[in-house]
């Protein structure tokens, strides 16, 4: 019997998730379907519980609401309060995970960034930032400095990280890393950051301002690398600026593919997601929408 999966969000028309998962199902020979479904806030729980769906993904603006619909949330969901992947267990209960956390780890690995001992400047304090902070403190960063337009929201993110890390089941090194999460009004002059990480949505729309004007900061602050969680056909303007200034930079495509691959492995235990095929499908779909054909699958953040 065909297993059906759906992406829930609003909007969903822009998503490349259907292209990625359909490519994966074909490679693995799975009898499964994946569709994007525009979903209103009050529909999220009922749709997740509907008998015709075996599971799916959740995107903006419903990740927090989806987490509340779960009977069996993962540790990452409990820590972040957000769910982007759910599935129906054999007993009928809904389980869920935040595979954005693991997706970011995959992207960091492919980029060559190792969080342990690193000093990170994080731009933004929304849902993507929750996943980023959780991954970074679990992986042993030296510090995370949160720079956000609304300071209260940044402090709420920091407080959540501290509250989770103080739990009895959390390793001591994770607790120490959480203590190093700080809110800043600007990058500290004279500091060299191992990574500046954009978790805002700036860069999704043409004409968006840059999340941080790197050119104006490099006279007083050092950056060893930049990572943009936004993905686009080609590179975002922020990634282009970082590379023009001479330091390594990457966009969010590998994170996107990574979270999708991990989602598939939650739905089909024992199966290894075909990362390369999923990435190629995402690149092709992004290029199609941009009105150009991809030269190859590399560097298309």
JSON list of C-alpha atoms in Angstrom, two decimals, residues 79-80 100-101 122-136 146 154 156-158 161 197-201 229:
[
{"chain": "A", "resi": 79, "resn": "UNK", "atom": "CA", "xyz": [14.97, 21.22, 23.65]},
{"chain": "A", "resi": 80, "resn": "UNK", "atom": "CA", "xyz": [13.91, 23.52, 20.82]},
{"chain": "A", "resi": 100, "resn": "UNK", "atom": "CA", "xyz": [16.98, 20.78, 11.31]},
{"chain": "A", "resi": 101, "resn": "UNK", "atom": "CA", "xyz": [19.46, 20.14, 14.14]},
{"chain": "A", "resi": 122, "resn": "UNK", "atom": "CA", "xyz": [24.65, 33.95, 15.48]},
{"chain": "A", "resi": 123, "resn": "UNK", "atom": "CA", "xyz": [22.42, 36.34, 13.56]},
{"chain": "A", "resi": 124, "resn": "UNK", "atom": "CA", "xyz": [18.74, 35.99, 14.44]},
{"chain": "A", "resi": 125, "resn": "UNK", "atom": "CA", "xyz": [16.69, 34.44, 17.23]},
{"chain": "A", "resi": 126, "resn": "UNK", "atom": "CA", "xyz": [13.79, 32.69, 15.49]},
{"chain": "A", "resi": 127, "resn": "UNK", "atom": "CA", "xyz": [12.98, 29.05, 14.88]},
{"chain": "A", "resi": 128, "resn": "UNK", "atom": "CA", "xyz": [16.10, 28.34, 12.83]},
{"chain": "A", "resi": 129, "resn": "UNK", "atom": "CA", "xyz": [18.21, 29.89, 15.58]},
{"chain": "A", "resi": 130, "resn": "UNK", "atom": "CA", "xyz": [16.71, 27.45, 18.10]},
{"chain": "A", "resi": 131, "resn": "UNK", "atom": "CA", "xyz": [18.01, 24.52, 16.07]},
{"chain": "A", "resi": 132, "resn": "UNK", "atom": "CA", "xyz": [21.37, 26.21, 15.61]},
{"chain": "A", "resi": 133, "resn": "UNK", "atom": "CA", "xyz": [21.89, 26.96, 19.31]},
{"chain": "A", "resi": 134, "resn": "UNK", "atom": "CA", "xyz": [20.91, 23.42, 20.28]},
{"chain": "A", "resi": 135, "resn": "UNK", "atom": "CA", "xyz": [23.36, 21.89, 17.80]},
{"chain": "A", "resi": 136, "resn": "UNK", "atom": "CA", "xyz": [26.16, 24.26, 18.73]},
{"chain": "A", "resi": 146, "resn": "UNK", "atom": "CA", "xyz": [23.32, 36.13, 19.60]},
{"chain": "A", "resi": 154, "resn": "UNK", "atom": "CA", "xyz": [17.41, 36.92, 21.75]},
{"chain": "A", "resi": 156, "resn": "UNK", "atom": "CA", "xyz": [14.34, 34.33, 25.35]},
{"chain": "A", "resi": 157, "resn": "UNK", "atom": "CA", "xyz": [16.42, 32.08, 23.09]},
{"chain": "A", "resi": 158, "resn": "UNK", "atom": "CA", "xyz": [19.33, 32.22, 25.51]},
{"chain": "A", "resi": 161, "resn": "UNK", "atom": "CA", "xyz": [19.09, 27.09, 26.00]},
{"chain": "A", "resi": 197, "resn": "UNK", "atom": "CA", "xyz": [26.01, 32.15, 11.15]},
{"chain": "A", "resi": 198, "resn": "UNK", "atom": "CA", "xyz": [22.90, 33.69, 9.60]},
{"chain": "A", "resi": 199, "resn": "UNK", "atom": "CA", "xyz": [19.67, 32.12, 10.86]},
{"chain": "A", "resi": 200, "resn": "UNK", "atom": "CA", "xyz": [17.38, 34.94, 9.71]},
{"chain": "A", "resi": 201, "resn": "UNK", "atom": "CA", "xyz": [15.23, 34.74, 6.58]},
{"chain": "A", "resi": 229, "resn": "UNK", "atom": "CA", "xyz": [21.06, 28.98, 6.59]}
]
